[in-house]
mmCIF file of C-alpha atoms and ligand atoms in Angstrom:
data_model
loop_
_atom_site.group_PDB
_atom_site.id
_atom_site.type_symbol
_atom_site.label_atom_id
_atom_site.label_comp_id
_atom_site.label_asym_id
_atom_site.label_seq_id
_atom_site.Cartn_x
_atom_site.Cartn_y
_atom_site.Cartn_z
ATOM 1 C CA MET A 1 0.000 0.000 0.000
ATOM 2 C CA LYS A 2 1.223 3.460 -0.871
ATOM 3 C CA ARG A 3 1.798 5.854 2.026
ATOM 4 C CA GLY A 4 0.407 8.742 0.027
ATOM 5 C CA LEU A 5 0.748 10.723 -3.161
ATOM 6 C CA THR A 6 3.888 11.389 -5.142
ATOM 7 C CA ILE A 7 4.250 15.108 -5.819
ATOM 8 C CA THR A 8 7.059 16.495 -7.946
ATOM 9 C CA ILE A 9 8.297 20.083 -8.123
ATOM 10 C CA ASP A 10 10.825 21.048 -10.789
ATOM 11 C CA GLY A 11 12.144 24.420 -11.824
ATOM 12 C CA PRO A 12 15.230 26.571 -12.308
ATOM 13 C CA ALA A 13 17.641 27.835 -9.641
ATOM 14 C CA GLY A 14 16.075 30.425 -7.374
ATOM 15 C CA SER A 15 12.483 29.631 -8.322
ATOM 16 C CA GLY A 16 11.660 28.917 -4.660
ATOM 17 C CA LYS A 17 11.261 25.159 -5.098
ATOM 18 C CA SER A 18 12.891 24.203 -1.814
ATOM 19 C CA THR A 19 10.880 26.625 0.278
ATOM 20 C CA ILE A 20 7.618 25.637 -1.380
ATOM 21 C CA ALA A 21 8.323 21.897 -1.429
ATOM 22 C CA LYS A 22 9.202 21.946 2.260
ATOM 23 C CA LEU A 23 5.994 23.788 3.176
ATOM 24 C CA VAL A 24 3.761 21.590 1.020
ATOM 25 C CA ALA A 25 5.363 18.498 2.598
ATOM 26 C CA ARG A 26 4.767 19.884 6.059
ATOM 27 C CA ARG A 27 1.115 20.657 5.368
ATOM 28 C CA LEU A 28 0.499 17.147 4.035
ATOM 29 C CA ASN A 29 2.741 15.497 6.603
ATOM 30 C CA TYR A 30 4.788 14.041 3.734
ATOM 31 C CA LEU A 31 8.491 13.458 3.362
ATOM 32 C CA TYR A 32 10.421 16.221 1.597
ATOM 33 C CA ILE A 33 13.189 15.069 -0.757
ATOM 34 C CA ASP A 34 15.738 17.607 -2.016
ATOM 35 C CA THR A 35 17.463 15.948 -4.976
ATOM 36 C CA GLY A 36 19.760 18.921 -5.633
ATOM 37 C CA ALA A 37 21.300 18.239 -2.221
ATOM 38 C CA MET A 38 22.294 14.784 -3.490
ATOM 39 C CA TYR A 39 24.151 16.144 -6.540
ATOM 40 C CA ARG A 40 25.742 18.699 -4.213
ATOM 41 C CA ALA A 41 26.763 15.955 -1.778
ATOM 42 C CA VAL A 42 28.700 13.986 -4.406
ATOM 43 C CA THR A 43 30.260 17.203 -5.713
ATOM 44 C CA TRP A 44 31.359 18.075 -2.179
ATOM 45 C CA LYS A 45 33.082 14.715 -1.891
ATOM 46 C CA ALA A 46 34.746 15.062 -5.302
ATOM 47 C CA LEU A 47 36.188 18.411 -4.186
ATOM 48 C CA GLN A 48 37.324 16.922 -0.860
ATOM 49 C CA GLU A 49 39.120 14.155 -2.707
ATOM 50 C CA LYS A 50 40.533 16.637 -5.237
ATOM 51 C CA ILE A 51 39.201 14.544 -8.092
ATOM 52 C CA ASP A 52 39.666 15.862 -11.621
ATOM 53 C CA LEU A 53 36.149 17.120 -12.430
ATOM 54 C CA LYS A 54 36.671 16.244 -16.077
ATOM 55 C CA ASP A 55 37.358 12.564 -15.339
ATOM 56 C CA GLU A 56 34.014 10.933 -16.027
ATOM 57 C CA GLU A 57 35.007 7.416 -15.034
ATOM 58 C CA VAL A 58 36.346 8.433 -11.646
ATOM 59 C CA LEU A 59 33.323 10.649 -10.941
ATOM 60 C CA VAL A 60 30.863 7.895 -11.777
ATOM 61 C CA ARG A 61 32.712 5.480 -9.526
ATOM 62 C CA LEU A 62 32.706 8.109 -6.804
ATOM 63 C CA ALA A 63 28.921 8.489 -7.097
ATOM 64 C CA GLN A 64 28.536 4.722 -6.845
ATOM 65 C CA ARG A 65 30.597 4.376 -3.688
ATOM 66 C CA THR A 66 29.243 7.426 -1.872
ATOM 67 C CA GLU A 67 26.616 6.891 0.771
ATOM 68 C CA ILE A 68 24.144 9.770 0.831
ATOM 69 C CA LEU A 69 21.604 10.152 3.582
ATOM 70 C CA LEU A 70 18.858 12.777 3.741
ATOM 71 C CA LYS A 71 17.629 12.945 7.308
ATOM 72 C CA LYS A 72 14.528 14.812 8.400
ATOM 73 C CA ALA A 73 15.429 17.575 10.843
ATOM 74 C CA GLY A 74 12.638 19.893 11.945
ATOM 75 C CA ASP A 75 11.032 21.170 8.752
ATOM 76 C CA GLY A 76 14.181 20.726 6.731
ATOM 77 C CA LEU A 77 16.747 18.089 5.960
ATOM 78 C CA GLU A 78 20.206 17.243 7.133
ATOM 79 C CA VAL A 79 22.537 15.837 4.525
ATOM 80 C CA TYR A 80 25.136 13.196 5.359
ATOM 81 C CA VAL A 81 27.929 11.897 3.155
ATOM 82 C CA ASP A 82 29.387 8.610 4.410
ATOM 83 C CA GLY A 83 28.121 9.468 7.872
ATOM 84 C CA GLN A 84 29.461 13.035 7.941
ATOM 85 C CA ASN A 85 27.054 15.942 8.285
ATOM 86 C CA VAL A 86 27.661 18.243 5.289
ATOM 87 C CA THR A 87 24.390 20.185 5.414
ATOM 88 C CA GLY A 88 26.075 23.601 5.495
ATOM 89 C CA GLU A 89 29.084 22.826 3.339
ATOM 90 C CA ILE A 90 27.157 21.651 0.295
ATOM 91 C CA ARG A 91 25.669 25.176 -0.045
ATOM 92 C CA LEU A 92 29.060 26.859 -0.406
ATOM 93 C CA PRO A 93 29.721 28.619 -3.747
ATOM 94 C CA GLN A 94 32.560 26.248 -4.545
ATOM 95 C CA VAL A 95 30.084 23.367 -4.564
ATOM 96 C CA THR A 96 27.297 25.326 -6.325
ATOM 97 C CA ASN A 97 29.650 26.325 -9.128
ATOM 98 C CA ASN A 98 30.939 22.816 -9.770
ATOM 99 C CA VAL A 99 27.817 20.653 -9.533
ATOM 100 C CA PHE A 100 27.282 20.785 -13.272
ATOM 101 C CA TYR A 101 30.404 18.663 -13.893
ATOM 102 C CA LEU A 102 28.637 15.783 -12.158
ATOM 103 C CA ALA A 103 25.015 16.555 -13.060
ATOM 104 C CA ARG A 104 25.806 16.168 -16.766
ATOM 105 C CA LEU A 105 27.109 12.596 -16.459
ATOM 106 C CA ALA A 106 24.777 9.703 -17.291
ATOM 107 C CA GLY A 107 26.466 7.370 -14.808
ATOM 108 C CA VAL A 108 26.134 9.836 -11.945
ATOM 109 C CA ARG A 109 22.487 10.575 -12.758
ATOM 110 C CA GLU A 110 21.674 6.879 -13.028
ATOM 111 C CA ARG A 111 22.863 6.322 -9.467
ATOM 112 C CA MET A 112 21.030 9.412 -8.127
ATOM 113 C CA VAL A 113 17.789 8.457 -9.878
ATOM 114 C CA LYS A 114 17.973 4.959 -8.394
ATOM 115 C CA LEU A 115 18.397 6.354 -4.868
ATOM 116 C CA GLN A 116 15.605 8.881 -5.416
ATOM 117 C CA ARG A 117 13.207 6.212 -6.620
ATOM 118 C CA GLU A 118 14.016 4.059 -3.590
ATOM 119 C CA MET A 119 13.277 6.976 -1.265
ATOM 120 C CA GLY A 120 10.020 7.842 -2.990
ATOM 121 C CA GLU A 121 8.653 4.498 -4.103
ATOM 122 C CA GLU A 122 6.122 4.240 -1.304
ATOM 123 C CA GLY A 123 4.659 7.687 -1.958
ATOM 124 C CA GLY A 124 3.836 10.291 0.648
ATOM 125 C CA VAL A 125 6.617 12.443 -0.759
ATOM 126 C CA VAL A 126 7.253 15.878 -2.207
ATOM 127 C CA VAL A 127 10.312 15.533 -4.432
ATOM 128 C CA GLU A 128 12.062 18.615 -5.734
ATOM 129 C CA GLY A 129 14.690 19.022 -8.476
ATOM 130 C CA ARG A 130 15.179 19.449 -12.222
ATOM 131 C CA ASP A 131 14.184 16.102 -13.759
ATOM 132 C CA ILE A 132 11.763 14.703 -11.207
ATOM 133 C CA GLY A 133 8.576 14.924 -13.267
ATOM 134 C CA THR A 134 10.346 14.059 -16.519
ATOM 135 C CA VAL A 135 12.713 11.234 -15.522
ATOM 136 C CA VAL A 136 12.568 10.168 -11.881
ATOM 137 C CA PHE A 137 8.793 9.959 -11.357
ATOM 138 C CA PRO A 138 7.159 10.479 -14.776
ATOM 139 C CA ARG A 139 3.998 8.833 -13.430
ATOM 140 C CA ALA A 140 3.744 11.027 -10.338
ATOM 141 C CA ASP A 141 0.257 11.887 -9.077
ATOM 142 C CA TYR A 142 0.903 15.631 -9.321
ATOM 143 C CA LYS A 143 3.648 17.514 -11.120
ATOM 144 C CA PHE A 144 4.457 21.175 -10.739
ATOM 145 C CA TYR A 145 6.932 23.417 -12.512
ATOM 146 C CA LEU A 146 7.850 26.542 -10.585
ATOM 147 C CA ASP A 147 9.293 29.492 -12.406
ATOM 148 C CA ALA A 148 9.967 33.197 -11.857
ATOM 149 C CA SER A 149 11.675 35.927 -13.870
ATOM 150 C CA LEU A 150 15.464 35.958 -13.877
ATOM 151 C CA GLN A 151 15.380 39.316 -12.153
ATOM 152 C CA GLU A 152 13.163 38.066 -9.339
ATOM 153 C CA ARG A 153 15.134 34.847 -8.886
ATOM 154 C CA THR A 154 18.317 36.914 -8.684
ATOM 155 C CA ARG A 155 16.781 39.229 -6.105
ATOM 156 C CA ARG A 156 15.642 36.309 -3.923
ATOM 157 C CA ARG A 157 19.009 34.600 -4.026
ATOM 158 C CA PHE A 158 20.739 37.904 -3.256
ATOM 159 C CA GLU A 159 18.525 38.538 -0.208
ATOM 160 C CA GLU A 160 19.004 34.978 0.990
ATOM 161 C CA LEU A 161 22.803 35.149 0.802
ATOM 162 C CA ARG A 162 22.893 38.603 2.372
ATOM 163 C CA SER A 163 20.720 37.479 5.274
ATOM 164 C CA GLN A 164 23.227 34.677 5.853
ATOM 165 C CA GLY A 165 25.971 37.279 6.187
ATOM 166 C CA HIS A 166 27.620 36.759 2.766
ATOM 167 C CA LYS A 167 28.995 39.777 0.930
ATOM 168 C CA VAL A 168 27.596 39.457 -2.588
ATOM 169 C CA GLU A 169 26.976 41.612 -5.652
ATOM 170 C CA LEU A 170 23.580 41.590 -7.323
ATOM 171 C CA ASN A 171 24.976 41.403 -10.858
ATOM 172 C CA GLU A 172 27.310 38.534 -9.956
ATOM 173 C CA ILE A 173 24.386 36.531 -8.606
ATOM 174 C CA GLY A 174 22.448 37.284 -11.782
ATOM 175 C CA GLU A 175 25.299 36.000 -13.935
ATOM 176 C CA GLU A 176 25.635 32.878 -11.781
ATOM 177 C CA ILE A 177 21.922 32.061 -12.079
ATOM 178 C CA LYS A 178 21.976 32.657 -15.818
ATOM 179 C CA ALA A 179 24.918 30.282 -16.162
ATOM 180 C CA ARG A 180 23.151 27.602 -14.108
ATOM 181 C CA ASP A 181 19.984 28.006 -16.204
ATOM 182 C CA GLY A 182 22.093 27.407 -19.305
ATOM 183 C CA GLU A 183 23.674 24.285 -17.838
ATOM 184 C CA ASP A 184 20.428 22.849 -16.475
ATOM 185 C CA LYS A 185 18.382 23.453 -19.625
ATOM 186 C CA GLY A 186 21.156 22.758 -22.086
ATOM 187 C CA ARG A 187 22.554 19.453 -20.892
ATOM 188 C CA ARG A 188 22.089 16.430 -23.090
ATOM 189 C CA ILE A 189 20.858 14.097 -20.365
ATOM 190 C CA ALA A 190 17.755 14.906 -18.298
ATOM 191 C CA PRO A 191 17.683 18.641 -19.054
ATOM 192 C CA LEU A 192 15.392 20.916 -17.099
ATOM 193 C CA LYS A 193 12.075 21.212 -18.938
ATOM 194 C CA ILE A 194 8.387 21.249 -18.191
ATOM 195 C CA ALA A 195 7.225 17.668 -17.675
ATOM 196 C CA GLU A 196 4.240 16.325 -19.556
ATOM 197 C CA GLY A 197 1.165 17.061 -17.483
ATOM 198 C CA ALA A 198 2.933 19.505 -15.181
ATOM 199 C CA ILE A 199 1.152 22.567 -13.809
ATOM 200 C CA VAL A 200 3.294 25.652 -14.390
ATOM 201 C CA ILE A 201 3.312 28.263 -11.652
ATOM 202 C CA ASP A 202 4.975 31.608 -12.277
ATOM 203 C CA SER A 203 5.783 32.902 -8.816
ATOM 204 C CA THR A 204 7.340 36.218 -9.880
ATOM 205 C CA GLU A 205 4.572 38.168 -8.256
ATOM 206 C CA MET A 206 3.347 35.651 -5.734
ATOM 207 C CA ARG A 207 3.990 35.391 -2.034
ATOM 208 C CA ILE A 208 5.197 32.094 -0.596
ATOM 209 C CA GLU A 209 1.924 31.395 1.191
ATOM 210 C CA GLU A 210 -0.034 32.035 -2.034
ATOM 211 C CA GLU A 211 2.067 29.515 -3.923
ATOM 212 C CA VAL A 212 1.665 26.866 -1.255
ATOM 213 C CA SER A 213 -2.093 27.459 -1.159
ATOM 214 C CA ALA A 214 -2.332 27.282 -4.950
ATOM 215 C CA ILE A 215 -0.583 23.916 -4.982
ATOM 216 C CA LEU A 216 -2.638 22.465 -2.135
ATOM 217 C CA LYS A 217 -5.852 23.759 -3.705
ATOM 218 C CA TYR A 218 -4.991 22.165 -7.024
ATOM 219 C CA ILE A 219 -4.298 18.837 -5.308
ATOM 220 C CA ARG A 220 -7.552 18.988 -3.340
ATOM 221 C CA GLU A 221 -9.657 19.799 -6.372
ATOM 222 C CA ASN A 222 -8.169 17.461 -8.953
HETATM 223 O O1 DC B 301 18.429 22.702 -6.524
HETATM 224 P P1 DC B 301 19.907 22.933 -6.280
HETATM 225 O O2 DC B 301 20.375 24.301 -6.677
HETATM 226 O O3 DC B 301 20.342 22.588 -4.903
HETATM 227 O O4 DC B 301 20.639 21.907 -7.261
HETATM 228 C C1 DC B 301 22.037 21.862 -7.383
HETATM 229 C C2 DC B 301 22.429 21.427 -8.777
HETATM 230 O O5 DC B 301 22.141 20.048 -8.977
HETATM 231 C C3 DC B 301 21.747 22.169 -9.898
HETATM 232 O O6 DC B 301 22.596 23.167 -10.406
HETATM 233 C C4 DC B 301 21.482 21.136 -10.948
HETATM 234 C C5 DC B 301 21.649 19.808 -10.269
HETATM 235 N N1 DC B 301 20.411 19.041 -10.169
HETATM 236 C C6 DC B 301 20.115 18.170 -11.189
HETATM 237 O O7 DC B 301 20.848 18.104 -12.170
HETATM 238 N N2 DC B 301 19.007 17.387 -11.095
HETATM 239 C C7 DC B 301 18.190 17.446 -10.045
HETATM 240 N N3 DC B 301 17.128 16.641 -9.972
HETATM 241 C C8 DC B 301 18.470 18.357 -8.992
HETATM 242 C C9 DC B 301 19.582 19.148 -9.101
#
């Protein structure tokens, strides 16, 4: 018996997926799964081990031998790599800027998709990422695609980093998000795109609570 529905939320960097997915999961008492954290986790380990990020074979083997654990902690998640808590470290710019080396490799994605399916197979999950509705759970009960203008996504990311005490420039953040959009949408394997049957939500002018309500309302009524 399934524990509940499978809900997927995809979208570009800074679209507010994590915030929204976490809140929807809380309201439904479902498990929240952050798949970006998994790609970040392997990237973190590759950097620790000073692996050549252009060496596909070594990276794929690394992904296969890395144990990744997402552990529920309050409303969020703690991320463990081989037993070590890396929750904070995987958000550092050095990781963010190098994830694409791993995210573009078929062998790495294959391993991540397998783990994600294992975590979500019983349902009762809100899974967030880039390829969740297209590749990981194409038969999900509900699929959403969150988007917002580049300008708004840049502003949100800027505010978030500033509130965490980072010294950042608005235009640098904008360039970084644009580059990540290019990598996510342009990669050959599992590119970011709107999944068949997905509901598109443009959150540029929406408040967080409005987005969460819109998603829950859609689920209730359909
Ligand atoms: O959502 P995020 O910014 O934490 O994701 C980090 C990176 O991981 C993102 O730049 C693209 C990649 N990613 C992916 O390729 N597929 C996913 N399902 C989730 C993230």
